[in-house]
Amino acid sequence: MRFLLAIICCKLLRLALRLLGRGGTALPGQVALRICPDMLSRLSRGVRVAVVTGTNGKTTTCRMLEKMLRDAGEDCFANRSGSNLERGITADFVSNADIFGRPRRRLAVIECDEAAFRRVCGELAPAVCVVTNVFRDQLDRYGEVTHTLGAIREGLDRAAHATVCLNADCSLTASLAADAPDRVRFFGVDAPLGGAAAVSDAPRCIFCGAQYEYDYHTFAHLGGFRCPKCGYSRTEPDVAVVSVGALTSEGSAAEVRIDGELFDVAVGLPGGYNLYNAAAALSAATALGVERRSAVRSLAHMESGFGRMERFEIGGTRITMVLVKNPAGCDRAIDYLRSLSGECTAVFCLNDNAADGTDVSWIWDAGFERLFDAGGAELRLIVSGERADDMRLRLKYAGADEGDIRVLRSQDELLEAVTSAGGEVCILPTYTAMLPLRAALAARCGRKEFWK
Ligand SMILES: [Zn+2]
């Protein structure tokens, strides 16, 4: 009875919010869970679930996996709205169920926040779990990386029947295999990707504390690591990017080995780090039974989503939006900016609301200095957001001429500057800075809001 009441309340609340022009899933889910605390486990009975967690790349990996499943003829749903905590996930399961709580689709791709992973895994009994990577995120939200890792480990313990897809190149993530060796599928990149090597998130062996040695680096602390003392080292991945071809602003080409079979892969998303997301998605899709060749083919037809390398074209201006939230993700966005040539407008929007992380000191750990190395694009700099002054100071210390940095405090000014810039514009916003900006740009392009 409570179960049915919870479903009805959740559906009605969501409908009401939609009629008000809002897309929230948190409140309806929260109300439903209050009425019926075990409803997520009841709603997911009979649904095969893939849960994706990790610090960076969750959303893109989910979009890739969803596309692979759809292209293979599977009828699946996903929590696309961006709410990846238990309450948002619950609301999405309610939307996928009829009024009696019976699922309409038998397969789900669920993005899950690291902090919610333990509970969500306990409720969903997933068939596949993916851990993309573990980086230092906003310290005020999660504490140290080892704490995040511990939370993910507890979640995997609860997902006793899941195939676990782990990043072989991340010494932190790969260490999770020690608890579930017989059901692990590794993915990774066998070659350097030209990203910045910064091992500060995980310099020392997680098992014995000795300093890692590296055969090669891909991004940050990811790469061919080994511990000289205890022998803990990178495992040969089941799904591996074996060589990297062209990396352009439209996408990347690579050769991928899946369980011993080689494929030429085109990934329709720019940024070399999307090869990691592609490998993660391939490993999960093939674990769910998608044919290898079909999964590979899906990657060529990807569209970016909701602030992750999302593109807008307005007049003669090409705008790319790259959500940033921590040093590692920001370094990847900087890699992307460095890959551009000619003149380019770079916009940094820094907010410090709860959803952004209230401590913005992480900007000092990202390598903005590299933007001013010789040989890159000629950048016109704009800073905005509630912490625009912190951002301006950071760029000044990174090597920018202070007089060259425009500070735009109002949303209208910023929008005007961005849309009239001409040429290439790259915006790096934190989460709450992204939301209004993205909505305004999407409206100008006639693109729908994500919940419609
Ligand atoms: Zn060691």
Tab-separated table of C-alpha atoms and ligand atoms in Angstrom:
chain	number	residue	atom	x	y	z
A	1	MET	CA	0.000	0.000	0.000
A	2	ARG	CA	2.809	2.393	0.949
A	3	PHE	CA	4.548	1.335	-2.256
A	4	LEU	CA	1.568	2.308	-4.445
A	5	LEU	CA	1.062	5.552	-2.545
A	6	ALA	CA	4.745	6.430	-3.002
A	7	ILE	CA	4.519	5.795	-6.757
A	8	ILE	CA	1.430	7.956	-7.157
A	9	CYS	CA	2.910	10.811	-5.111
A	10	CYS	CA	6.157	10.680	-7.065
A	11	LYS	CA	4.417	10.675	-10.446
A	12	LEU	CA	2.065	13.524	-9.479
A	13	LEU	CA	4.844	15.655	-8.018
A	14	ARG	CA	6.976	15.200	-11.084
A	15	LEU	CA	4.079	16.107	-13.325
A	16	ALA	CA	3.364	19.199	-11.228
A	17	LEU	CA	7.005	20.295	-11.408
A	18	ARG	CA	6.984	19.828	-15.159
A	19	LEU	CA	3.856	21.937	-15.519
A	20	LEU	CA	5.679	24.635	-13.572
A	21	GLY	CA	8.453	24.378	-16.141
A	22	ARG	CA	10.903	22.722	-13.781
A	23	GLY	CA	12.649	19.423	-14.300
A	24	GLY	CA	13.567	18.370	-10.800
A	25	THR	CA	13.705	14.715	-9.817
A	26	ALA	CA	15.178	15.122	-6.335
A	27	LEU	CA	12.036	16.248	-4.534
A	28	PRO	CA	9.619	13.642	-6.009
A	29	GLY	CA	12.152	10.893	-5.289
A	30	GLN	CA	12.744	12.123	-1.776
A	31	VAL	CA	9.024	12.160	-0.989
A	32	ALA	CA	8.601	8.662	-2.424
A	33	LEU	CA	11.493	7.293	-0.354
A	34	ARG	CA	10.049	8.903	2.756
A	35	ILE	CA	6.769	7.051	2.200
A	36	CYS	CA	8.338	3.743	1.172
A	37	PRO	CA	12.065	3.443	2.056
A	38	ASP	CA	12.701	0.186	0.147
A	39	MET	CA	10.956	1.254	-3.036
A	40	LEU	CA	14.088	1.378	-5.191
A	41	SER	CA	14.753	-2.329	-4.641
A	42	ARG	CA	11.089	-3.137	-5.353
A	43	LEU	CA	10.979	-1.015	-8.512
A	44	SER	CA	14.146	-2.579	-9.901
A	45	ARG	CA	13.010	-6.211	-9.572
A	46	GLY	CA	13.276	-7.811	-12.962
A	47	VAL	CA	15.365	-4.936	-14.367
A	48	ARG	CA	18.980	-5.574	-15.418
A	49	VAL	CA	20.921	-2.564	-14.192
A	50	ALA	CA	24.335	-1.184	-15.079
A	51	VAL	CA	25.577	1.319	-12.480
A	52	VAL	CA	28.360	3.743	-13.428
A	53	THR	CA	30.335	5.600	-10.756
A	54	GLY	CA	33.742	7.287	-10.397
A	55	THR	CA	35.050	10.854	-10.234
A	56	ASN	CA	35.164	11.847	-13.901
A	57	GLY	CA	33.473	10.613	-17.054
A	58	LYS	CA	30.331	9.094	-15.512
A	59	THR	CA	27.852	10.973	-17.664
A	60	THR	CA	29.654	10.435	-20.949
A	61	THR	CA	30.238	6.748	-20.213
A	62	CYS	CA	26.514	6.348	-19.474
A	63	ARG	CA	25.537	8.089	-22.737
A	64	MET	CA	27.907	5.828	-24.694
A	65	LEU	CA	26.649	2.678	-22.991
A	66	GLU	CA	23.035	3.710	-23.491
A	67	LYS	CA	23.670	4.301	-27.182
A	68	MET	CA	25.380	0.934	-27.586
A	69	LEU	CA	22.444	-0.841	-25.946
A	70	ARG	CA	19.814	1.056	-27.956
A	71	ASP	CA	21.659	0.476	-31.241
A	72	ALA	CA	21.774	-3.228	-30.386
A	73	GLY	CA	17.983	-3.221	-30.118
A	74	GLU	CA	17.737	-3.187	-26.329
A	75	ASP	CA	14.937	-1.143	-24.808
A	76	CYS	CA	16.625	0.677	-21.932
A	77	PHE	CA	16.204	3.771	-19.826
A	78	ALA	CA	18.698	5.988	-18.019
A	79	ASN	CA	18.753	8.711	-15.382
A	80	ARG	CA	19.614	11.400	-17.880
A	81	SER	CA	18.424	14.351	-15.812
A	82	GLY	CA	21.698	14.653	-13.947
A	83	SER	CA	20.426	13.767	-10.490
A	84	ASN	CA	22.607	10.830	-9.571
A	85	LEU	CA	21.770	10.424	-5.898
A	86	GLU	CA	19.339	7.806	-4.542
A	87	ARG	CA	16.333	10.144	-4.643
A	88	GLY	CA	16.850	11.162	-8.282
A	89	ILE	CA	17.466	7.560	-9.314
A	90	THR	CA	14.277	6.523	-7.504
A	91	ALA	CA	12.245	9.140	-9.387
A	92	ASP	CA	13.606	7.840	-12.693
A	93	PHE	CA	12.682	4.259	-11.800
A	94	VAL	CA	9.176	5.469	-10.924
A	95	SER	CA	8.913	7.177	-14.321
A	96	ASN	CA	9.868	3.916	-15.961
A	97	ALA	CA	7.219	1.978	-14.015
A	98	ASP	CA	3.466	1.802	-14.434
A	99	ILE	CA	1.151	2.863	-11.645
A	100	PHE	CA	1.519	-0.569	-9.968
A	101	GLY	CA	5.311	-0.328	-9.968
A	102	ARG	CA	5.853	-2.803	-12.805
A	103	PRO	CA	8.858	-1.861	-14.964
A	104	ARG	CA	8.200	-0.768	-18.551
A	105	ARG	CA	11.763	-1.480	-19.639
A	106	ARG	CA	13.977	-4.362	-18.583
A	107	LEU	CA	17.353	-2.643	-18.778
A	108	ALA	CA	18.662	0.489	-17.037
A	109	VAL	CA	21.862	2.540	-17.279
A	110	ILE	CA	22.291	4.408	-14.004
A	111	GLU	CA	24.842	7.106	-13.232
A	112	CYS	CA	25.537	7.135	-9.508
A	113	ASP	CA	27.416	9.546	-7.294
A	114	GLU	CA	30.291	7.900	-5.396
A	115	ALA	CA	28.759	8.881	-2.058
A	116	ALA	CA	25.425	7.222	-2.933
A	117	PHE	CA	26.957	4.145	-4.597
A	118	ARG	CA	26.931	1.944	-1.493
A	119	ARG	CA	23.210	2.365	-0.839
A	120	VAL	CA	22.191	2.300	-4.490
A	121	CYS	CA	24.082	-0.946	-5.148
A	122	GLY	CA	22.414	-2.533	-2.137
A	123	GLU	CA	18.987	-1.645	-3.537
A	124	LEU	CA	19.511	-2.280	-7.256
A	125	ALA	CA	21.438	-5.596	-7.280
A	126	PRO	CA	23.202	-4.486	-10.493
A	127	ALA	CA	24.332	-6.844	-13.246
A	128	VAL	CA	27.272	-4.595	-14.140
A	129	CYS	CA	29.165	-1.939	-12.156
A	130	VAL	CA	31.617	0.463	-13.811
A	131	VAL	CA	34.186	2.534	-11.900
A	132	THR	CA	35.593	5.109	-14.341
A	133	ASN	CA	38.434	6.464	-12.159
A	134	VAL	CA	39.056	7.980	-8.740
A	135	PHE	CA	40.483	11.484	-8.456
A	136	ARG	CA	40.580	14.031	-5.725
A	137	ASP	CA	37.232	15.787	-5.941
A	138	GLN	CA	36.007	18.719	-3.909
A	139	LEU	CA	37.473	18.036	-0.500
A	140	ASP	CA	34.611	19.603	1.357
A	141	ARG	CA	32.216	17.015	-0.011
A	142	TYR	CA	34.018	13.704	0.125
A	143	GLY	CA	37.132	13.914	2.207
A	144	GLU	CA	40.123	12.121	0.870
A	145	VAL	CA	40.356	9.834	-2.116
A	146	THR	CA	40.774	6.822	0.131
A	147	HIS	CA	37.424	7.606	1.685
A	148	THR	CA	35.810	7.685	-1.767
A	149	LEU	CA	37.523	4.432	-2.602
A	150	GLY	CA	36.238	2.847	0.608
A	151	ALA	CA	32.681	3.922	-0.205
A	152	ILE	CA	32.930	2.394	-3.695
A	153	ARG	CA	34.386	-0.820	-2.269
A	154	GLU	CA	31.416	-1.194	0.093
A	155	GLY	CA	29.067	-0.707	-2.852
A	156	LEU	CA	30.823	-3.420	-4.859
A	157	ASP	CA	30.548	-5.749	-1.841
A	158	ARG	CA	26.804	-5.254	-1.960
A	159	ALA	CA	26.663	-5.890	-5.708
A	160	ALA	CA	27.590	-9.529	-5.215
A	161	HIS	CA	26.456	-10.729	-8.661
A	162	ALA	CA	27.755	-7.847	-10.751
A	163	THR	CA	30.487	-7.961	-13.342
A	164	VAL	CA	32.807	-5.167	-12.211
A	165	CYS	CA	34.454	-3.007	-14.913
A	166	LEU	CA	37.512	-1.203	-13.530
A	167	ASN	CA	40.002	1.273	-14.946
A	168	ALA	CA	43.269	-0.674	-15.154
A	169	ASP	CA	45.322	2.548	-15.465
A	170	CYS	CA	44.072	4.101	-12.225
A	171	SER	CA	46.040	2.573	-9.356
A	172	LEU	CA	43.254	3.515	-6.938
A	173	THR	CA	40.382	2.065	-8.981
A	174	ALA	CA	42.286	-1.074	-9.994
A	175	SER	CA	43.007	-1.869	-6.347
A	176	LEU	CA	39.281	-2.632	-5.953
A	177	ALA	CA	39.871	-5.836	-7.893
A	178	ALA	CA	41.539	-7.372	-4.838
A	179	ASP	CA	38.081	-7.874	-3.313
A	180	ALA	CA	36.372	-9.315	-6.380
A	181	PRO	CA	39.042	-10.899	-8.582
A	182	ASP	CA	36.858	-13.454	-10.363
A	183	ARG	CA	34.290	-11.014	-11.732
A	184	VAL	CA	36.471	-8.098	-12.826
A	185	ARG	CA	36.781	-6.773	-16.346
A	186	PHE	CA	39.581	-4.249	-16.817
A	187	PHE	CA	39.647	-1.451	-19.368
A	188	GLY	CA	42.484	0.940	-20.120
A	189	VAL	CA	44.691	2.785	-22.574
A	190	ASP	CA	47.994	1.126	-23.561
A	191	ALA	CA	49.624	4.245	-25.011
A	192	PRO	CA	50.361	7.797	-23.814
A	193	LEU	CA	47.659	10.334	-24.706
A	194	GLY	CA	49.643	13.550	-24.449
A	195	GLY	CA	47.799	14.711	-21.349
A	196	ALA	CA	49.454	16.316	-18.357
A	197	ALA	CA	51.083	13.872	-15.974
A	198	ALA	CA	50.349	14.862	-12.395
A	199	VAL	CA	50.396	11.950	-10.023
A	200	SER	CA	49.610	14.014	-6.939
A	201	ASP	CA	46.277	12.266	-6.341
A	202	ALA	CA	47.952	8.894	-5.957
A	203	PRO	CA	51.763	9.108	-5.822
A	204	ARG	CA	52.288	6.167	-3.484
A	205	CYS	CA	51.332	2.518	-3.595
A	206	ILE	CA	47.968	1.966	-1.984
A	207	PHE	CA	49.146	-1.362	-0.558
A	208	CYS	CA	52.650	-0.632	0.740
A	209	GLY	CA	53.282	3.115	0.438
A	210	ALA	CA	56.265	2.975	-1.924
A	211	GLN	CA	56.442	5.476	-4.779
A	212	TYR	CA	55.052	4.183	-8.068
A	213	GLU	CA	57.144	3.941	-11.215
A	214	TYR	CA	55.502	4.567	-14.579
A	215	ASP	CA	56.140	3.109	-18.022
A	216	TYR	CA	53.972	5.845	-19.530
A	217	HIS	CA	51.349	8.419	-18.535
A	218	THR	CA	47.958	9.119	-20.108
A	219	PHE	CA	46.296	11.690	-17.831
A	220	ALA	CA	47.178	12.791	-14.304
A	221	HIS	CA	47.942	9.644	-12.256
A	222	LEU	CA	46.553	7.313	-14.947
A	223	GLY	CA	48.964	5.170	-16.924
A	224	GLY	CA	51.290	2.190	-16.771
A	225	PHE	CA	52.065	2.175	-13.049
A	226	ARG	CA	53.958	-0.374	-10.999
A	227	CYS	CA	55.125	-0.540	-7.422
A	228	PRO	CA	58.831	-1.465	-7.170
A	229	LYS	CA	58.424	-2.761	-3.622
A	230	CYS	CA	55.347	-5.022	-3.413
A	231	GLY	CA	54.811	-5.696	-7.108
A	232	TYR	CA	51.315	-4.200	-7.395
A	233	SER	CA	51.068	-3.086	-11.012
A	234	ARG	CA	48.751	-2.333	-13.882
A	235	THR	CA	46.861	-5.390	-15.122
A	236	GLU	CA	46.599	-6.086	-18.838
A	237	PRO	CA	43.094	-4.808	-19.702
A	238	ASP	CA	40.369	-6.950	-21.321
A	239	VAL	CA	39.268	-3.872	-23.271
A	240	ALA	CA	42.265	-1.761	-24.282
A	241	VAL	CA	42.909	1.226	-26.504
A	242	VAL	CA	46.101	-0.121	-28.063
A	243	SER	CA	47.028	2.808	-30.297
A	244	VAL	CA	45.734	6.316	-30.802
A	245	GLY	CA	45.293	7.912	-34.206
A	246	ALA	CA	44.052	11.398	-34.973
A	247	LEU	CA	42.682	13.499	-32.125
A	248	THR	CA	40.680	16.383	-33.612
A	249	SER	CA	38.055	18.815	-32.355
A	250	GLU	CA	35.423	16.511	-33.874
A	251	GLY	CA	36.553	13.257	-32.333
A	252	SER	CA	39.273	10.643	-32.052
A	253	ALA	CA	40.411	7.581	-33.938
A	254	ALA	CA	41.974	4.620	-32.198
A	255	GLU	CA	42.557	0.899	-32.355
A	256	VAL	CA	40.841	-1.054	-29.603
A	257	ARG	CA	41.286	-4.636	-28.500
A	258	ILE	CA	38.217	-6.280	-26.988
A	259	ASP	CA	38.849	-9.701	-25.450
A	260	GLY	CA	41.622	-10.383	-27.936
A	261	GLU	CA	39.870	-9.068	-31.050
A	262	LEU	CA	41.085	-5.846	-32.712
A	263	PHE	CA	38.799	-3.068	-33.996
A	264	ASP	CA	39.304	0.345	-35.588
A	265	VAL	CA	37.264	2.771	-33.535
A	266	ALA	CA	36.065	6.285	-34.284
A	267	VAL	CA	34.788	8.171	-31.262
A	268	GLY	CA	32.481	11.030	-32.203
A	269	LEU	CA	33.441	13.161	-29.211
A	270	PRO	CA	36.520	15.403	-28.975
A	271	GLY	CA	39.105	15.072	-26.226
A	272	GLY	CA	41.518	12.160	-25.873
A	273	TYR	CA	40.119	11.355	-22.448
A	274	ASN	CA	36.881	10.264	-24.119
A	275	LEU	CA	38.842	7.201	-25.209
A	276	TYR	CA	38.727	6.155	-21.561
A	277	ASN	CA	34.973	6.648	-21.471
A	278	ALA	CA	34.693	4.667	-24.700
A	279	ALA	CA	36.750	1.793	-23.280
A	280	ALA	CA	34.646	1.804	-20.107
A	281	ALA	CA	31.404	1.725	-22.094
A	282	LEU	CA	32.692	-1.023	-24.405
A	283	SER	CA	33.644	-3.134	-21.441
A	284	ALA	CA	30.194	-2.734	-19.844
A	285	ALA	CA	28.240	-3.205	-23.087
A	286	THR	CA	30.040	-6.411	-24.005
A	287	ALA	CA	29.552	-7.669	-20.442
A	288	LEU	CA	25.811	-7.101	-20.976
A	289	GLY	CA	25.919	-9.172	-24.150
A	290	VAL	CA	26.100	-6.505	-26.874
A	291	GLU	CA	27.988	-7.758	-29.907
A	292	ARG	CA	31.489	-6.220	-30.076
A	293	ARG	CA	31.276	-4.842	-33.605
A	294	SER	CA	27.896	-3.268	-32.954
A	295	ALA	CA	29.169	-1.586	-29.765
A	296	VAL	CA	32.188	-0.193	-31.615
A	297	ARG	CA	29.993	1.186	-34.397
A	298	SER	CA	27.801	3.095	-31.931
A	299	LEU	CA	30.752	5.178	-30.736
A	300	ALA	CA	31.082	7.000	-34.045
A	301	HIS	CA	27.606	8.487	-33.689
A	302	MET	CA	27.827	10.046	-30.247
A	303	GLU	CA	26.418	13.422	-29.340
A	304	SER	CA	27.726	15.313	-26.366
A	305	GLY	CA	25.323	15.875	-23.531
A	306	PHE	CA	24.480	18.473	-20.976
A	307	GLY	CA	27.604	20.527	-20.520
A	308	ARG	CA	30.093	17.773	-21.282
A	309	MET	CA	31.720	18.978	-24.484
A	310	GLU	CA	28.333	20.159	-25.605
A	311	ARG	CA	28.368	22.333	-28.716
A	312	PHE	CA	26.242	25.294	-29.709
A	313	GLU	CA	26.414	27.223	-32.949
A	314	ILE	CA	25.045	30.770	-32.844
A	315	GLY	CA	25.604	33.051	-35.830
A	316	GLY	CA	29.247	32.554	-36.759
A	317	THR	CA	30.250	31.541	-33.238
A	318	ARG	CA	31.043	27.949	-32.338
A	319	ILE	CA	30.628	27.429	-28.615
A	320	THR	CA	31.856	24.388	-26.702
A	321	MET	CA	30.816	23.935	-23.083
A	322	VAL	CA	32.990	21.801	-20.823
A	323	LEU	CA	31.787	21.320	-17.252
A	324	VAL	CA	34.657	21.484	-14.748
A	325	LYS	CA	34.534	20.447	-11.115
A	326	ASN	CA	37.980	19.323	-10.000
A	327	PRO	CA	41.668	19.670	-10.926
A	328	ALA	CA	41.843	16.480	-13.009
A	329	GLY	CA	38.732	17.283	-15.058
A	330	CYS	CA	39.912	20.863	-15.475
A	331	ASP	CA	43.327	19.682	-16.705
A	332	ARG	CA	41.573	17.690	-19.400
A	333	ALA	CA	39.595	20.763	-20.443
A	334	ILE	CA	42.887	22.664	-20.572
A	335	ASP	CA	44.316	19.901	-22.786
A	336	TYR	CA	41.378	20.469	-25.092
A	337	LEU	CA	41.917	24.247	-25.150
A	338	ARG	CA	45.579	23.640	-25.965
A	339	SER	CA	44.611	21.438	-28.889
A	340	LEU	CA	42.862	24.378	-30.588
A	341	SER	CA	44.708	26.672	-32.940
A	342	GLY	CA	44.265	30.270	-34.086
A	343	GLU	CA	42.177	32.680	-32.044
A	344	CYS	CA	39.843	31.406	-29.380
A	345	THR	CA	37.776	32.921	-26.584
A	346	ALA	CA	38.176	31.048	-23.305
A	347	VAL	CA	35.516	31.697	-20.653
A	348	PHE	CA	35.944	30.563	-17.042
A	349	CYS	CA	32.820	30.693	-14.827
A	350	LEU	CA	33.513	29.872	-11.198
A	351	ASN	CA	30.752	29.549	-8.602
A	352	ASP	CA	31.027	28.246	-5.060
A	353	ASN	CA	27.528	26.986	-4.262
A	354	ALA	CA	27.043	23.621	-2.558
A	355	ALA	CA	26.709	21.774	-5.883
A	356	ASP	CA	29.977	23.285	-7.134
A	357	GLY	CA	31.914	22.605	-3.951
A	358	THR	CA	32.204	25.581	-1.619
A	359	ASP	CA	35.987	25.394	-1.526
A	360	VAL	CA	37.343	26.795	-4.793
A	361	SER	CA	40.997	26.337	-3.855
A	362	TRP	CA	41.169	23.416	-6.295
A	363	ILE	CA	41.731	25.903	-9.133
A	364	TRP	CA	45.297	26.275	-7.800
A	365	ASP	CA	45.879	22.562	-8.430
A	366	ALA	CA	44.814	22.701	-12.086
A	367	GLY	CA	47.535	23.461	-14.613
A	368	PHE	CA	46.339	26.752	-16.079
A	369	GLU	CA	49.993	27.645	-16.695
A	370	ARG	CA	49.945	25.364	-19.730
A	371	LEU	CA	47.422	27.671	-21.438
A	372	PHE	CA	50.195	30.215	-21.822
A	373	ASP	CA	52.883	27.905	-23.164
A	374	ALA	CA	54.114	28.780	-26.617
A	375	GLY	CA	52.411	27.133	-29.592
A	376	GLY	CA	48.829	27.037	-28.345
A	377	ALA	CA	45.815	29.008	-29.534
A	378	GLU	CA	45.779	32.745	-29.031
A	379	LEU	CA	43.340	33.132	-26.146
A	380	ARG	CA	40.959	35.949	-25.340
A	381	LEU	CA	40.171	35.519	-21.658
A	382	ILE	CA	36.874	36.113	-19.873
A	383	VAL	CA	36.121	35.299	-16.238
A	384	SER	CA	32.695	35.266	-14.638
A	385	GLY	CA	30.714	33.749	-11.780
A	386	GLU	CA	30.528	34.510	-8.088
A	387	ARG	CA	34.227	33.819	-7.653
A	388	ALA	CA	35.343	35.629	-10.805
A	389	ASP	CA	38.027	37.470	-8.844
A	390	ASP	CA	39.607	34.231	-7.610
A	391	MET	CA	39.632	32.999	-11.177
A	392	ARG	CA	41.203	36.204	-12.461
A	393	LEU	CA	43.922	35.941	-9.825
A	394	ARG	CA	44.572	32.319	-10.772
A	395	LEU	CA	44.986	33.205	-14.456
A	396	LYS	CA	47.253	36.110	-13.559
A	397	TYR	CA	49.545	33.787	-11.586
A	398	ALA	CA	49.400	31.285	-14.438
A	399	GLY	CA	50.929	33.888	-16.733
A	400	ALA	CA	48.071	35.960	-18.165
A	401	ASP	CA	48.438	39.698	-18.497
A	402	GLU	CA	45.940	41.100	-16.008
A	403	GLY	CA	44.779	43.772	-18.460
A	404	ASP	CA	43.847	41.044	-20.968
A	405	ILE	CA	41.327	39.376	-18.645
A	406	ARG	CA	37.765	40.626	-19.001
A	407	VAL	CA	35.614	40.270	-15.886
A	408	LEU	CA	31.909	40.001	-16.700
A	409	ARG	CA	29.726	39.893	-13.630
A	410	SER	CA	26.210	39.811	-15.061
A	411	GLN	CA	24.689	36.919	-16.913
A	412	ASP	CA	23.431	39.222	-19.680
A	413	GLU	CA	26.851	40.722	-20.316
A	414	LEU	CA	28.388	37.284	-20.393
A	415	LEU	CA	25.811	35.893	-22.791
A	416	GLU	CA	26.242	38.870	-25.097
A	417	ALA	CA	30.036	38.532	-25.069
A	418	VAL	CA	29.904	34.787	-25.709
A	419	THR	CA	27.395	34.821	-28.544
A	420	SER	CA	28.970	37.769	-30.357
A	421	ALA	CA	32.580	36.618	-30.012
A	422	GLY	CA	32.754	34.978	-33.434
A	423	GLY	CA	34.973	31.979	-34.176
A	424	GLU	CA	35.734	29.427	-31.502
A	425	VAL	CA	34.525	29.901	-27.909
A	426	CYS	CA	35.224	27.450	-25.119
A	427	ILE	CA	33.358	27.850	-21.815
A	428	LEU	CA	34.564	26.107	-18.657
A	429	PRO	CA	31.842	26.528	-16.004
A	430	THR	CA	31.299	24.899	-12.638
A	431	TYR	CA	27.952	23.163	-12.220
A	432	THR	CA	25.667	25.975	-11.021
A	433	ALA	CA	27.386	28.448	-13.353
A	434	MET	CA	26.644	26.106	-16.230
A	435	LEU	CA	22.899	25.690	-15.629
A	436	PRO	CA	21.603	29.218	-16.527
A	437	LEU	CA	24.197	29.694	-19.253
A	438	ARG	CA	23.404	26.386	-20.870
A	439	ALA	CA	19.665	27.071	-20.675
A	440	ALA	CA	20.117	30.456	-22.388
A	441	LEU	CA	22.344	29.040	-25.138
A	442	ALA	CA	20.056	26.056	-25.666
A	443	ALA	CA	17.060	28.387	-25.991
A	444	ARG	CA	18.861	30.450	-28.651
A	445	CYS	CA	19.597	27.267	-30.572
A	446	GLY	CA	16.027	26.032	-30.170
A	447	ARG	CA	17.310	23.050	-28.217
A	448	LYS	CA	15.011	21.552	-25.644
A	449	GLU	CA	15.690	21.369	-21.937
A	450	PHE	CA	16.852	17.904	-20.961
A	451	TRP	CA	13.691	16.884	-19.132
A	452	LYS	CA	11.345	17.567	-22.019
B	1	ZN	ZN	53.402	-1.533	-3.230
